[in-house]
Short mmCIF file of N, CA and C in Angstrom, two decimals:
data_model
loop_
_atom_site.label_atom_id
_atom_site.label_comp_id
_atom_site.label_asym_id
_atom_site.label_seq_id
_atom_site.Cartn_x
_atom_site.Cartn_y
_atom_site.Cartn_z
N MET A 1 106.53 -23.69 45.40
CA MET A 1 106.43 -22.53 46.28
C MET A 1 104.95 -22.21 46.50
N THR A 2 104.60 -21.97 47.74
CA THR A 2 103.26 -21.47 48.00
C THR A 2 103.19 -20.03 47.52
N ASN A 3 102.00 -19.59 47.19
CA ASN A 3 101.85 -18.24 46.66
C ASN A 3 100.98 -17.40 47.60
N PRO A 4 101.60 -16.79 48.62
CA PRO A 4 100.83 -15.97 49.55
C PRO A 4 100.25 -14.72 48.89
N VAL A 5 100.80 -14.32 47.75
CA VAL A 5 100.27 -13.14 47.06
C VAL A 5 98.86 -13.45 46.53
N LYS A 6 98.68 -14.63 45.94
CA LYS A 6 97.34 -15.03 45.49
C LYS A 6 96.39 -15.14 46.67
N ASP A 7 96.88 -15.71 47.78
CA ASP A 7 96.04 -15.84 48.98
C ASP A 7 95.66 -14.46 49.52
N PHE A 8 96.62 -13.54 49.54
CA PHE A 8 96.39 -12.17 49.99
C PHE A 8 95.28 -11.53 49.17
N PHE A 9 95.39 -11.61 47.85
CA PHE A 9 94.38 -10.97 46.99
C PHE A 9 93.04 -11.70 47.03
N ALA A 10 93.04 -13.00 47.27
CA ALA A 10 91.77 -13.71 47.43
C ALA A 10 91.01 -13.15 48.62
N CYS A 11 91.71 -12.90 49.71
CA CYS A 11 91.07 -12.31 50.89
C CYS A 11 90.60 -10.88 50.61
N ILE A 12 91.42 -10.10 49.93
CA ILE A 12 91.04 -8.72 49.58
C ILE A 12 89.78 -8.75 48.73
N GLY A 13 89.73 -9.66 47.76
CA GLY A 13 88.56 -9.77 46.88
C GLY A 13 87.29 -10.11 47.64
N GLU A 14 87.43 -10.77 48.78
CA GLU A 14 86.28 -11.10 49.62
C GLU A 14 85.99 -10.02 50.65
N GLY A 15 86.77 -8.92 50.60
CA GLY A 15 86.56 -7.83 51.54
C GLY A 15 87.11 -8.12 52.93
N ASP A 16 88.05 -9.05 53.04
CA ASP A 16 88.58 -9.48 54.33
C ASP A 16 90.04 -9.07 54.48
N ALA A 17 90.25 -7.78 54.74
CA ALA A 17 91.62 -7.26 54.86
C ALA A 17 92.34 -7.89 56.05
N LYS A 18 91.62 -8.17 57.12
CA LYS A 18 92.25 -8.76 58.30
C LYS A 18 92.90 -10.10 57.96
N SER A 19 92.18 -10.95 57.25
CA SER A 19 92.75 -12.25 56.85
C SER A 19 93.87 -12.06 55.83
N ALA A 20 93.74 -11.07 54.95
CA ALA A 20 94.79 -10.81 53.96
C ALA A 20 96.12 -10.50 54.66
N LEU A 21 96.05 -9.75 55.74
CA LEU A 21 97.27 -9.35 56.45
C LEU A 21 97.98 -10.54 57.09
N GLU A 22 97.30 -11.65 57.26
CA GLU A 22 97.93 -12.86 57.80
C GLU A 22 98.99 -13.42 56.84
N PHE A 23 98.95 -12.99 55.58
CA PHE A 23 99.93 -13.44 54.58
C PHE A 23 101.08 -12.45 54.42
N VAL A 24 101.11 -11.42 55.26
CA VAL A 24 102.14 -10.38 55.20
C VAL A 24 103.13 -10.58 56.35
N ASP A 25 104.40 -10.63 56.03
CA ASP A 25 105.45 -10.75 57.03
C ASP A 25 105.44 -9.54 57.95
N GLU A 26 105.76 -9.75 59.22
CA GLU A 26 105.73 -8.64 60.18
C GLU A 26 106.73 -7.54 59.84
N ASN A 27 107.74 -7.85 59.02
CA ASN A 27 108.74 -6.85 58.61
C ASN A 27 108.64 -6.50 57.13
N ALA A 28 107.52 -6.75 56.53
CA ALA A 28 107.33 -6.51 55.09
C ALA A 28 107.43 -5.03 54.75
N THR A 29 107.72 -4.79 53.48
CA THR A 29 107.71 -3.43 52.93
C THR A 29 106.72 -3.41 51.78
N PHE A 30 105.73 -2.52 51.86
CA PHE A 30 104.78 -2.29 50.78
C PHE A 30 105.13 -0.95 50.17
N GLU A 31 105.23 -0.92 48.83
CA GLU A 31 105.72 0.29 48.17
C GLU A 31 104.97 0.53 46.87
N ALA A 32 104.56 1.78 46.70
CA ALA A 32 103.99 2.25 45.43
C ALA A 32 104.62 3.61 45.18
N GLN A 33 105.35 3.73 44.08
CA GLN A 33 106.07 4.97 43.79
C GLN A 33 105.22 5.91 42.96
N GLY A 34 105.26 7.17 43.33
CA GLY A 34 104.53 8.20 42.60
C GLY A 34 104.66 9.52 43.34
N PRO A 35 103.97 10.54 42.85
CA PRO A 35 104.07 11.86 43.46
C PRO A 35 103.48 11.87 44.87
N ASN A 36 104.12 12.61 45.78
CA ASN A 36 103.66 12.63 47.17
C ASN A 36 102.35 13.39 47.36
N THR A 37 101.79 13.90 46.28
CA THR A 37 100.48 14.56 46.36
C THR A 37 99.34 13.56 46.42
N VAL A 38 99.63 12.29 46.16
CA VAL A 38 98.63 11.23 46.24
C VAL A 38 99.01 10.34 47.42
N PRO A 39 98.14 10.22 48.43
CA PRO A 39 98.51 9.54 49.68
C PRO A 39 98.91 8.07 49.56
N ILE A 40 98.53 7.40 48.51
CA ILE A 40 98.85 5.97 48.38
C ILE A 40 100.32 5.74 48.05
N TYR A 41 100.98 6.77 47.55
CA TYR A 41 102.36 6.60 47.13
C TYR A 41 103.31 6.78 48.31
N GLY A 42 104.25 5.85 48.41
CA GLY A 42 105.23 5.89 49.48
C GLY A 42 105.63 4.49 49.87
N VAL A 43 106.32 4.40 50.99
CA VAL A 43 106.79 3.13 51.52
C VAL A 43 106.09 2.91 52.85
N PHE A 44 105.53 1.72 53.02
CA PHE A 44 104.78 1.36 54.21
C PHE A 44 105.47 0.15 54.84
N GLU A 45 105.92 0.29 56.07
CA GLU A 45 106.75 -0.73 56.72
C GLU A 45 105.95 -1.61 57.67
N GLY A 46 106.25 -2.90 57.63
CA GLY A 46 105.67 -3.85 58.57
C GLY A 46 104.22 -4.19 58.26
N ARG A 47 103.68 -5.09 59.05
CA ARG A 47 102.28 -5.48 58.87
C ARG A 47 101.35 -4.29 59.13
N GLU A 48 101.74 -3.43 60.08
CA GLU A 48 100.94 -2.23 60.35
C GLU A 48 100.97 -1.29 59.15
N GLY A 49 102.10 -1.19 58.49
CA GLY A 49 102.20 -0.38 57.28
C GLY A 49 101.35 -0.93 56.16
N ALA A 50 101.35 -2.25 56.01
CA ALA A 50 100.50 -2.88 54.99
C ALA A 50 99.03 -2.62 55.30
N GLN A 51 98.68 -2.67 56.58
CA GLN A 51 97.30 -2.37 56.97
C GLN A 51 96.95 -0.94 56.60
N ARG A 52 97.86 -0.01 56.87
CA ARG A 52 97.61 1.40 56.53
C ARG A 52 97.49 1.57 55.02
N PHE A 53 98.32 0.88 54.26
CA PHE A 53 98.26 0.91 52.80
C PHE A 53 96.86 0.50 52.33
N LEU A 54 96.33 -0.58 52.88
CA LEU A 54 94.99 -1.05 52.50
C LEU A 54 93.91 -0.06 52.94
N GLU A 55 94.09 0.55 54.10
CA GLU A 55 93.13 1.55 54.57
C GLU A 55 93.10 2.75 53.64
N ILE A 56 94.26 3.19 53.18
CA ILE A 56 94.33 4.34 52.27
C ILE A 56 93.63 4.00 50.96
N ILE A 57 93.85 2.80 50.44
CA ILE A 57 93.16 2.40 49.21
C ILE A 57 91.66 2.50 49.40
N SER A 58 91.17 2.01 50.53
CA SER A 58 89.74 2.05 50.82
C SER A 58 89.23 3.48 50.97
N GLU A 59 90.04 4.34 51.57
CA GLU A 59 89.66 5.74 51.75
C GLU A 59 89.63 6.50 50.43
N LEU A 60 90.55 6.18 49.52
CA LEU A 60 90.70 6.92 48.27
C LEU A 60 89.77 6.46 47.16
N PHE A 61 89.48 5.16 47.11
CA PHE A 61 88.86 4.59 45.91
C PHE A 61 87.62 3.76 46.20
N ASP A 62 86.76 3.72 45.21
CA ASP A 62 85.77 2.66 45.05
C ASP A 62 86.29 1.83 43.89
N THR A 63 86.64 0.59 44.16
CA THR A 63 87.18 -0.27 43.11
C THR A 63 86.05 -0.78 42.25
N GLU A 64 86.13 -0.48 40.96
CA GLU A 64 85.11 -0.91 40.01
C GLU A 64 85.53 -2.17 39.26
N ASP A 65 86.84 -2.36 39.10
CA ASP A 65 87.35 -3.53 38.39
C ASP A 65 88.79 -3.75 38.80
N PHE A 66 89.15 -4.99 39.07
CA PHE A 66 90.53 -5.34 39.39
C PHE A 66 90.75 -6.75 38.89
N GLN A 67 91.57 -6.88 37.85
CA GLN A 67 91.76 -8.16 37.18
C GLN A 67 93.23 -8.57 37.18
N PHE A 68 93.42 -9.87 37.34
CA PHE A 68 94.74 -10.47 37.14
C PHE A 68 94.74 -11.09 35.76
N LYS A 69 95.73 -10.74 34.94
CA LYS A 69 95.83 -11.31 33.59
C LYS A 69 96.93 -12.36 33.52
N LYS A 70 98.02 -12.16 34.24
CA LYS A 70 99.15 -13.10 34.20
C LYS A 70 99.80 -13.20 35.58
N TRP A 71 100.28 -14.40 35.88
CA TRP A 71 101.08 -14.66 37.07
C TRP A 71 102.37 -15.34 36.65
N ALA A 72 103.45 -15.09 37.37
CA ALA A 72 104.70 -15.81 37.15
C ALA A 72 105.43 -15.90 38.49
N GLU A 73 106.21 -16.95 38.62
CA GLU A 73 107.01 -17.14 39.83
C GLU A 73 108.42 -17.54 39.44
N ALA A 74 109.39 -17.03 40.16
CA ALA A 74 110.79 -17.40 39.97
C ALA A 74 111.50 -17.25 41.31
N ASP A 75 112.08 -18.35 41.77
CA ASP A 75 112.76 -18.35 43.07
C ASP A 75 111.80 -17.82 44.14
N ASP A 76 112.18 -16.74 44.81
CA ASP A 76 111.31 -16.20 45.85
C ASP A 76 110.53 -14.97 45.37
N TYR A 77 110.39 -14.83 44.07
CA TYR A 77 109.63 -13.72 43.48
C TYR A 77 108.29 -14.20 42.94
N VAL A 78 107.29 -13.35 43.10
CA VAL A 78 105.98 -13.55 42.47
C VAL A 78 105.69 -12.29 41.67
N PHE A 79 105.35 -12.48 40.41
CA PHE A 79 105.03 -11.37 39.50
C PHE A 79 103.58 -11.49 39.08
N ALA A 80 102.92 -10.36 38.93
CA ALA A 80 101.55 -10.36 38.42
C ALA A 80 101.37 -9.15 37.52
N HIS A 81 100.46 -9.30 36.57
CA HIS A 81 100.11 -8.22 35.65
C HIS A 81 98.60 -8.21 35.54
N GLY A 82 98.03 -7.02 35.46
CA GLY A 82 96.58 -6.96 35.35
C GLY A 82 96.07 -5.59 34.96
N TYR A 83 94.80 -5.39 35.22
CA TYR A 83 94.08 -4.17 34.88
C TYR A 83 93.27 -3.75 36.11
N MET A 84 93.20 -2.44 36.34
CA MET A 84 92.36 -1.94 37.42
C MET A 84 91.61 -0.70 36.99
N GLN A 85 90.47 -0.53 37.63
CA GLN A 85 89.68 0.68 37.44
C GLN A 85 89.11 1.06 38.80
N HIS A 86 89.46 2.25 39.24
CA HIS A 86 88.98 2.78 40.52
C HIS A 86 88.26 4.10 40.25
N ARG A 87 87.26 4.38 41.06
CA ARG A 87 86.66 5.70 41.07
C ARG A 87 87.24 6.43 42.27
N VAL A 88 87.85 7.58 42.03
CA VAL A 88 88.47 8.37 43.09
C VAL A 88 87.35 9.07 43.86
N LYS A 89 87.23 8.78 45.14
CA LYS A 89 86.14 9.32 45.95
C LYS A 89 86.17 10.85 46.02
N LYS A 90 87.36 11.42 46.12
CA LYS A 90 87.51 12.87 46.27
C LYS A 90 86.99 13.64 45.05
N THR A 91 87.17 13.08 43.85
CA THR A 91 86.85 13.82 42.63
C THR A 91 85.75 13.17 41.79
N ASP A 92 85.39 11.94 42.10
CA ASP A 92 84.44 11.14 41.32
C ASP A 92 84.96 10.86 39.90
N ARG A 93 86.28 10.96 39.71
CA ARG A 93 86.88 10.64 38.42
C ARG A 93 87.35 9.19 38.41
N VAL A 94 87.41 8.63 37.21
CA VAL A 94 87.85 7.25 37.05
C VAL A 94 89.36 7.21 36.79
N PHE A 95 90.02 6.33 37.50
CA PHE A 95 91.43 6.02 37.28
C PHE A 95 91.49 4.58 36.80
N GLN A 96 92.02 4.39 35.59
CA GLN A 96 92.13 3.04 35.04
C GLN A 96 93.49 2.87 34.38
N CYS A 97 94.05 1.69 34.52
CA CYS A 97 95.33 1.41 33.89
C CYS A 97 95.67 -0.06 34.04
N GLU A 98 96.67 -0.46 33.28
CA GLU A 98 97.29 -1.75 33.51
C GLU A 98 98.28 -1.57 34.65
N TRP A 99 98.59 -2.63 35.34
CA TRP A 99 99.53 -2.57 36.44
C TRP A 99 100.43 -3.80 36.43
N ALA A 100 101.55 -3.68 37.13
CA ALA A 100 102.45 -4.80 37.35
C ALA A 100 102.82 -4.82 38.83
N LEU A 101 102.94 -6.02 39.37
CA LEU A 101 103.25 -6.19 40.78
C LEU A 101 104.45 -7.13 40.90
N VAL A 102 105.41 -6.73 41.72
CA VAL A 102 106.57 -7.57 42.00
C VAL A 102 106.63 -7.77 43.51
N CYS A 103 106.55 -9.02 43.92
CA CYS A 103 106.60 -9.35 45.35
C CYS A 103 107.72 -10.34 45.61
N ARG A 104 108.24 -10.28 46.82
CA ARG A 104 109.14 -11.33 47.31
C ARG A 104 108.41 -12.04 48.44
N VAL A 105 108.63 -13.33 48.51
CA VAL A 105 107.96 -14.13 49.53
C VAL A 105 108.98 -15.02 50.24
N LYS A 106 108.66 -15.32 51.49
CA LYS A 106 109.53 -16.20 52.27
C LYS A 106 108.68 -16.92 53.31
N ASN A 107 108.81 -18.23 53.36
CA ASN A 107 108.10 -19.05 54.35
C ASN A 107 106.59 -18.80 54.35
N GLY A 108 106.03 -18.57 53.16
CA GLY A 108 104.59 -18.39 53.04
C GLY A 108 104.09 -16.99 53.33
N PHE A 109 105.00 -16.02 53.44
CA PHE A 109 104.61 -14.64 53.73
C PHE A 109 105.16 -13.69 52.67
N ILE A 110 104.43 -12.61 52.43
CA ILE A 110 104.90 -11.54 51.55
C ILE A 110 105.91 -10.71 52.35
N THR A 111 107.13 -10.57 51.83
CA THR A 111 108.14 -9.76 52.50
C THR A 111 108.36 -8.42 51.79
N SER A 112 108.00 -8.36 50.52
CA SER A 112 108.15 -7.14 49.73
C SER A 112 107.04 -7.09 48.69
N TYR A 113 106.42 -5.92 48.56
CA TYR A 113 105.29 -5.71 47.66
C TYR A 113 105.54 -4.40 46.94
N LYS A 114 105.71 -4.44 45.62
CA LYS A 114 105.95 -3.22 44.85
C LYS A 114 104.97 -3.17 43.69
N MET A 115 104.11 -2.16 43.70
CA MET A 115 103.10 -1.98 42.67
C MET A 115 103.58 -0.91 41.69
N PHE A 116 103.42 -1.20 40.41
CA PHE A 116 103.77 -0.26 39.34
C PHE A 116 102.51 0.01 38.53
N GLU A 117 102.17 1.29 38.38
CA GLU A 117 100.94 1.68 37.70
C GLU A 117 101.16 3.01 36.99
N ASP A 118 100.14 3.47 36.29
CA ASP A 118 100.21 4.75 35.58
C ASP A 118 100.00 5.88 36.59
N THR A 119 101.09 6.34 37.16
CA THR A 119 101.01 7.35 38.21
C THR A 119 100.47 8.68 37.69
N ALA A 120 100.76 9.02 36.44
CA ALA A 120 100.24 10.27 35.87
C ALA A 120 98.72 10.21 35.76
N ALA A 121 98.18 9.06 35.39
CA ALA A 121 96.73 8.92 35.28
C ALA A 121 96.07 9.06 36.65
N LEU A 122 96.68 8.47 37.67
CA LEU A 122 96.10 8.60 39.01
C LEU A 122 96.21 10.04 39.51
N GLN A 123 97.34 10.67 39.27
CA GLN A 123 97.50 12.06 39.71
C GLN A 123 96.44 12.95 39.05
N THR A 124 96.16 12.73 37.78
CA THR A 124 95.14 13.51 37.07
C THR A 124 93.76 13.24 37.66
N ALA A 125 93.44 11.98 37.92
CA ALA A 125 92.13 11.64 38.48
C ALA A 125 91.97 12.14 39.90
N TYR A 126 93.06 12.23 40.64
CA TYR A 126 93.02 12.64 42.04
C TYR A 126 92.98 14.15 42.21
N ALA A 127 93.55 14.89 41.24
CA ALA A 127 93.67 16.36 41.36
C ALA A 127 92.35 17.07 41.19
#
């Protein structure tokens, strides 16, 4: 199986969101669950939604560290685990945590993207 999730993040790491979106299915769903007081949390539909998701990340954070520690694949699923540290622009507080990502892929495109992180830590850093 090709891994468009790795390709997506390789582009993000190079600061090339436009190229990253080429790995996102036009009907994809990007989702991060958490309190609605933090704009990044919610469901973002389609390639336009994924673009908005990336724009919000850029608006909210200065990324200081983003690491992948483990990858796994099974059938049409891609799993990743890692660590991130962002500085929240609004408050200048640091948000850091381990994270897990579950994606579904089809024909070389991301069709579903679900990020799991320490939502309480982000809410505290954002408030």
